[in-house]
Amino acid sequence: MVVAPPAEEAAQLKPAGARTNLLRLAGILLALGVLGFVFVLSIAIGTKDIPLATAWHVLWNNDGSSEAVIIHELRIPRTLLGIVMGAAIGLSGSLMQALTRNPLADPGLFGVNLGAAAAIVIGIAFLGVTSIFGYVWFAFAGAAAASVVVYVLGSAGRSGSSPDRLVLAGAAVTAILFAFISAVVLLNVEVFNKFRFWNVGSLVGRGTDTLWQVLPFIVLGVVIALVLARPLNALALGDQAASALGANVTATRVAGAIAVTLLCGGATAAIGPIGFVGLAVPHAARLIVGPDHRWGLPYSMVLAAILLLGADVLGRTFDDTEEVQVGIMTAIVGAPVFIALCRRRKPARL
């Protein structure tokens, strides 16, 4: 027997009219324009500020000047890294909230961040890893392993996986990993000193080599996530309704977990754990376009890139000689935004 979805929710998931789609398209084009403006600010603002006109000229004409060297060798790689990693974190957060049907889910829920951190600690403490190149692969492996463990624990038994069980499994794995990391870094000052520079979350010191190392994984994660947009719309109605509508619930959750691992694992490996971006941005995206993941996922990518890169630019303006790392700035900027979203009378629906 086919179970019909509730009329209100089914109406929300019907294809939007041409006018609504045009408005959504205009909105994402506007967001891309804002991202382009933040891109220019990112290559102009730093310990040595470069006038916007000069930055724009040097961006297209590498004349070998000191400004050109700064922009092409330092700021453009940093900016591109911020855009790609921000998009990956925002998309992974939106995907996690859809998979778990939990509006408070974020990339740390499956233990991805702490899985990456635990692998970094193992590499530093026991294998002598000291370079960003080494951190990337250890962090990615740790993030992937933690995600697999959480999914296996959350889906064991006859009833299979469910949002509540995945959340509980993620909380348990996170607690264990946190205890392990604390034990190692508190007993070894050298490990703590090396680990803290990665753990703060930063775009500084990462170049195009770091981006190229994780880009294939992130691209694959983006493709998987966008393909899952329609099944995620069905999954929002509940497992039974989704199955009745023809969606394979288990396959959707497995593919979604793989995409989260690729996206968040790659981003965390490259720049360290970043807070609030994956939590707050999907709420803002749903506020703009509603619960349709065909639009919500792309919006989450663009808005998260704006937030992460904008926070990085803002962190460069606090002092003429020092910068506030982007992992700190996203918490300062993202927390008030998330509080404002939570105080709305009618929260955006998943």
Coordinates of N, CA and C in Angstrom, one line a residue, residues 210-300:
T210 N 48.3 22.2 -0.8 CA 47.3 21.6 0.1 C 45.9 21.5 -0.6
L211 N 45.5 22.5 -1.4 CA 44.3 22.5 -2.1 C 44.2 21.4 -3.1
W212 N 45.3 21.2 -3.9 CA 45.3 20.1 -4.9 C 45.2 18.7 -4.2
Q213 N 45.8 18.6 -3.0 CA 45.8 17.3 -2.3 C 44.4 16.8 -2.0
V214 N 43.5 17.8 -1.6 CA 42.2 17.4 -1.1 C 41.1 17.7 -2.1
L215 N 41.4 18.4 -3.2 CA 40.4 18.8 -4.1 C 39.7 17.6 -4.8
P216 N 40.3 16.6 -5.2 CA 39.6 15.4 -5.8 C 38.6 14.8 -4.9
F217 N 38.9 14.7 -3.6 CA 37.9 14.2 -2.7 C 36.7 15.1 -2.5
I218 N 37.0 16.4 -2.4 CA 35.9 17.3 -2.2 C 35.0 17.4 -3.5
V219 N 35.6 17.4 -4.7 CA 34.8 17.4 -5.9 C 33.9 16.1 -5.9
L220 N 34.4 15.0 -5.6 CA 33.6 13.8 -5.6 C 32.5 13.9 -4.5
G221 N 32.8 14.5 -3.4 CA 31.8 14.6 -2.3 C 30.7 15.6 -2.8
V222 N 31.0 16.7 -3.5 CA 30.1 17.6 -4.0 C 29.1 16.9 -5.0
V223 N 29.7 16.1 -5.9 CA 28.9 15.4 -6.9 C 27.9 14.5 -6.3
I224 N 28.4 13.7 -5.3 CA 27.5 12.8 -4.6 C 26.4 13.5 -3.9
A225 N 26.7 14.6 -3.2 CA 25.7 15.3 -2.4 C 24.7 15.9 -3.3
L226 N 25.0 16.5 -4.4 CA 24.1 17.1 -5.3 C 23.1 16.1 -6.0
V227 N 23.7 14.9 -6.2 CA 22.9 13.8 -6.8 C 21.8 13.4 -5.8
L228 N 22.1 13.5 -4.5 CA 21.2 13.1 -3.5 C 20.1 14.1 -3.2
A229 N 20.0 15.2 -3.8 CA 19.1 16.2 -3.5 C 17.6 15.7 -3.5
R230 N 17.2 15.0 -4.6 CA 15.8 14.5 -4.6 C 15.6 13.5 -3.6
P231 N 16.4 12.4 -3.4 CA 16.2 11.5 -2.4 C 16.1 12.1 -1.0
L232 N 16.9 13.2 -0.7 CA 16.8 13.9 0.5 C 15.5 14.6 0.7
N233 N 14.9 15.1 -0.3 CA 13.6 15.7 -0.2 C 12.6 14.6 0.2
A234 N 12.7 13.4 -0.3 CA 11.8 12.3 0.1 C 12.1 11.9 1.5
L235 N 13.3 11.8 1.9 CA 13.7 11.4 3.2 C 13.2 12.4 4.3
A236 N 13.0 13.6 3.9 CA 12.5 14.6 4.9 C 11.1 14.3 5.4
L237 N 10.4 13.4 4.6 CA 9.0 13.1 5.0 C 9.0 11.9 5.9
G238 N 10.1 11.3 6.2 CA 10.2 10.1 7.0 C 10.6 8.9 6.2
D239 N 11.1 7.9 6.9 CA 11.7 6.7 6.2 C 10.6 6.0 5.4
Q240 N 9.4 5.8 6.1 CA 8.3 5.0 5.4 C 7.8 5.7 4.2
A241 N 7.6 7.0 4.3 CA 7.1 7.8 3.2 C 8.1 7.9 2.1
A242 N 9.4 8.0 2.5 CA 10.4 8.0 1.4 C 10.5 6.7 0.7
S243 N 10.4 5.6 1.4 CA 10.4 4.3 0.7 C 9.2 4.2 -0.2
A244 N 8.0 4.7 0.2 CA 6.8 4.6 -0.6 C 6.9 5.4 -1.9
L245 N 7.7 6.5 -1.8 CA 7.9 7.4 -2.9 C 9.0 6.9 -3.8
G246 N 9.6 5.7 -3.5 CA 10.6 5.1 -4.4 C 12.0 5.4 -4.0
A247 N 12.3 6.1 -2.9 CA 13.7 6.4 -2.5 C 14.2 5.2 -1.7
N248 N 15.5 4.9 -2.0 CA 16.2 3.8 -1.2 C 16.8 4.5 0.0
V249 N 16.2 4.3 1.2 CA 16.6 5.0 2.4 C 18.0 4.6 2.8
T250 N 18.3 3.3 2.8 CA 19.6 2.9 3.2 C 20.7 3.4 2.3
A251 N 20.5 3.3 1.0 CA 21.5 3.7 0.0 C 21.7 5.2 0.1
T252 N 20.6 6.0 0.4 CA 20.8 7.4 0.5 C 21.6 7.8 1.7
R253 N 21.4 7.1 2.8 CA 22.1 7.4 4.0 C 23.6 7.0 3.9
V254 N 23.9 5.8 3.2 CA 25.2 5.4 3.0 C 26.0 6.4 2.1
A255 N 25.3 6.7 1.0 CA 26.0 7.7 0.1 C 26.2 9.0 0.7
G256 N 25.2 9.4 1.6 CA 25.3 10.7 2.3 C 26.5 10.7 3.3
A257 N 26.6 9.6 4.0 CA 27.7 9.5 4.9 C 29.1 9.5 4.2
I258 N 29.2 8.9 3.0 CA 30.4 8.9 2.2 C 30.7 10.4 1.8
A259 N 29.6 11.1 1.3 CA 29.8 12.5 0.9 C 30.3 13.3 2.1
V260 N 29.7 13.2 3.2 CA 30.1 14.0 4.4 C 31.5 13.7 4.8
T261 N 31.9 12.4 4.7 CA 33.3 12.1 5.0 C 34.3 12.8 4.0
L262 N 33.9 12.7 2.7 CA 34.8 13.3 1.7 C 34.8 14.8 1.9
L263 N 33.7 15.5 2.1 CA 33.6 16.9 2.2 C 34.3 17.5 3.5
C264 N 33.7 17.0 4.6 CA 34.2 17.5 5.8 C 35.6 17.0 6.2
G265 N 35.8 15.7 5.8 CA 37.2 15.2 6.1 C 38.2 15.9 5.3
G266 N 38.0 16.2 4.0 CA 38.9 16.9 3.2 C 39.2 18.3 3.7
A267 N 38.1 19.0 4.1 CA 38.2 20.4 4.6 C 38.9 20.5 5.9
T268 N 38.6 19.6 6.8 CA 39.2 19.5 8.1 C 40.7 19.2 8.0
A269 N 41.0 18.3 7.1 CA 42.4 17.9 6.9 C 43.2 19.1 6.4
A270 N 42.6 19.9 5.6 CA 43.4 21.0 4.9 C 43.6 22.2 5.8
I271 N 42.5 22.6 6.6 CA 42.6 23.8 7.3 C 42.3 23.7 8.8
G272 N 42.0 22.5 9.3 CA 41.7 22.3 10.7 C 40.2 22.4 10.9
P273 N 39.8 22.1 12.1 CA 38.3 22.1 12.5 C 37.8 23.6 12.5
I274 N 36.7 23.8 11.8 CA 36.1 25.1 11.7 C 34.7 25.0 12.3
G275 N 34.3 25.8 13.3 CA 33.1 25.7 13.9 C 32.0 26.7 13.4
F276 N 30.8 26.4 13.6 CA 29.6 27.2 13.3 C 29.2 27.3 11.8
V277 N 30.2 27.1 10.9 CA 29.8 27.3 9.5 C 28.9 26.2 9.0
G278 N 29.2 25.0 9.3 CA 28.3 23.9 8.9 C 27.0 23.8 9.7
L279 N 27.0 24.5 10.9 CA 25.8 24.5 11.7 C 24.8 25.6 11.3
A280 N 25.4 26.8 11.1 CA 24.5 28.0 10.9 C 24.1 28.2 9.4
V281 N 25.0 27.9 8.5 CA 24.7 28.3 7.1 C 23.5 27.5 6.5
P282 N 23.4 26.2 6.8 CA 22.2 25.5 6.2 C 20.9 26.1 6.7
H283 N 20.8 26.7 7.9 CA 19.6 27.3 8.4 C 19.3 28.6 7.6
A284 N 20.4 29.3 7.3 CA 20.2 30.5 6.5 C 19.7 30.2 5.1
A285 N 20.3 29.1 4.5 CA 19.9 28.6 3.2 C 18.4 28.2 3.2
R286 N 18.0 27.5 4.2 CA 16.6 27.1 4.2 C 15.7 28.3 4.4
L287 N 16.1 29.3 5.2 CA 15.4 30.5 5.4 C 15.1 31.2 4.0
I288 N 16.0 31.1 3.1 CA 15.9 31.8 1.8 C 15.1 31.0 0.8
V289 N 15.4 29.7 0.7 CA 14.8 28.9 -0.4 C 13.9 27.8 0.1
G290 N 13.7 27.6 1.4 CA 12.8 26.6 1.9 C 13.4 25.3 2.0
P291 N 12.7 24.2 2.2 CA 13.2 22.9 2.5 C 13.7 22.1 1.2
D292 N 13.6 22.7 0.1 CA 13.9 21.9 -1.2 C 15.4 21.9 -1.3
H293 N 16.0 20.6 -1.1 CA 17.4 20.5 -1.1 C 18.1 20.7 -2.5
R294 N 17.3 20.7 -3.6 CA 17.8 21.0 -4.9 C 18.3 22.4 -5.0
W295 N 17.8 23.3 -4.1 CA 18.3 24.6 -4.1 C 19.1 24.9 -2.8
G296 N 18.7 24.2 -1.7 CA 19.3 24.4 -0.4 C 20.8 24.0 -0.4
L297 N 21.1 22.9 -1.1 CA 22.5 22.5 -1.1 C 23.4 23.4 -1.8
P298 N 23.1 23.9 -3.0 CA 23.9 24.9 -3.7 C 24.0 26.2 -2.9
Y299 N 22.9 26.7 -2.3 CA 22.9 27.9 -1.5 C 23.9 27.7 -0.3
S300 N 23.8 26.6 0.3 CA 24.7 26.3 1.4 C 26.2 26.4 1.0

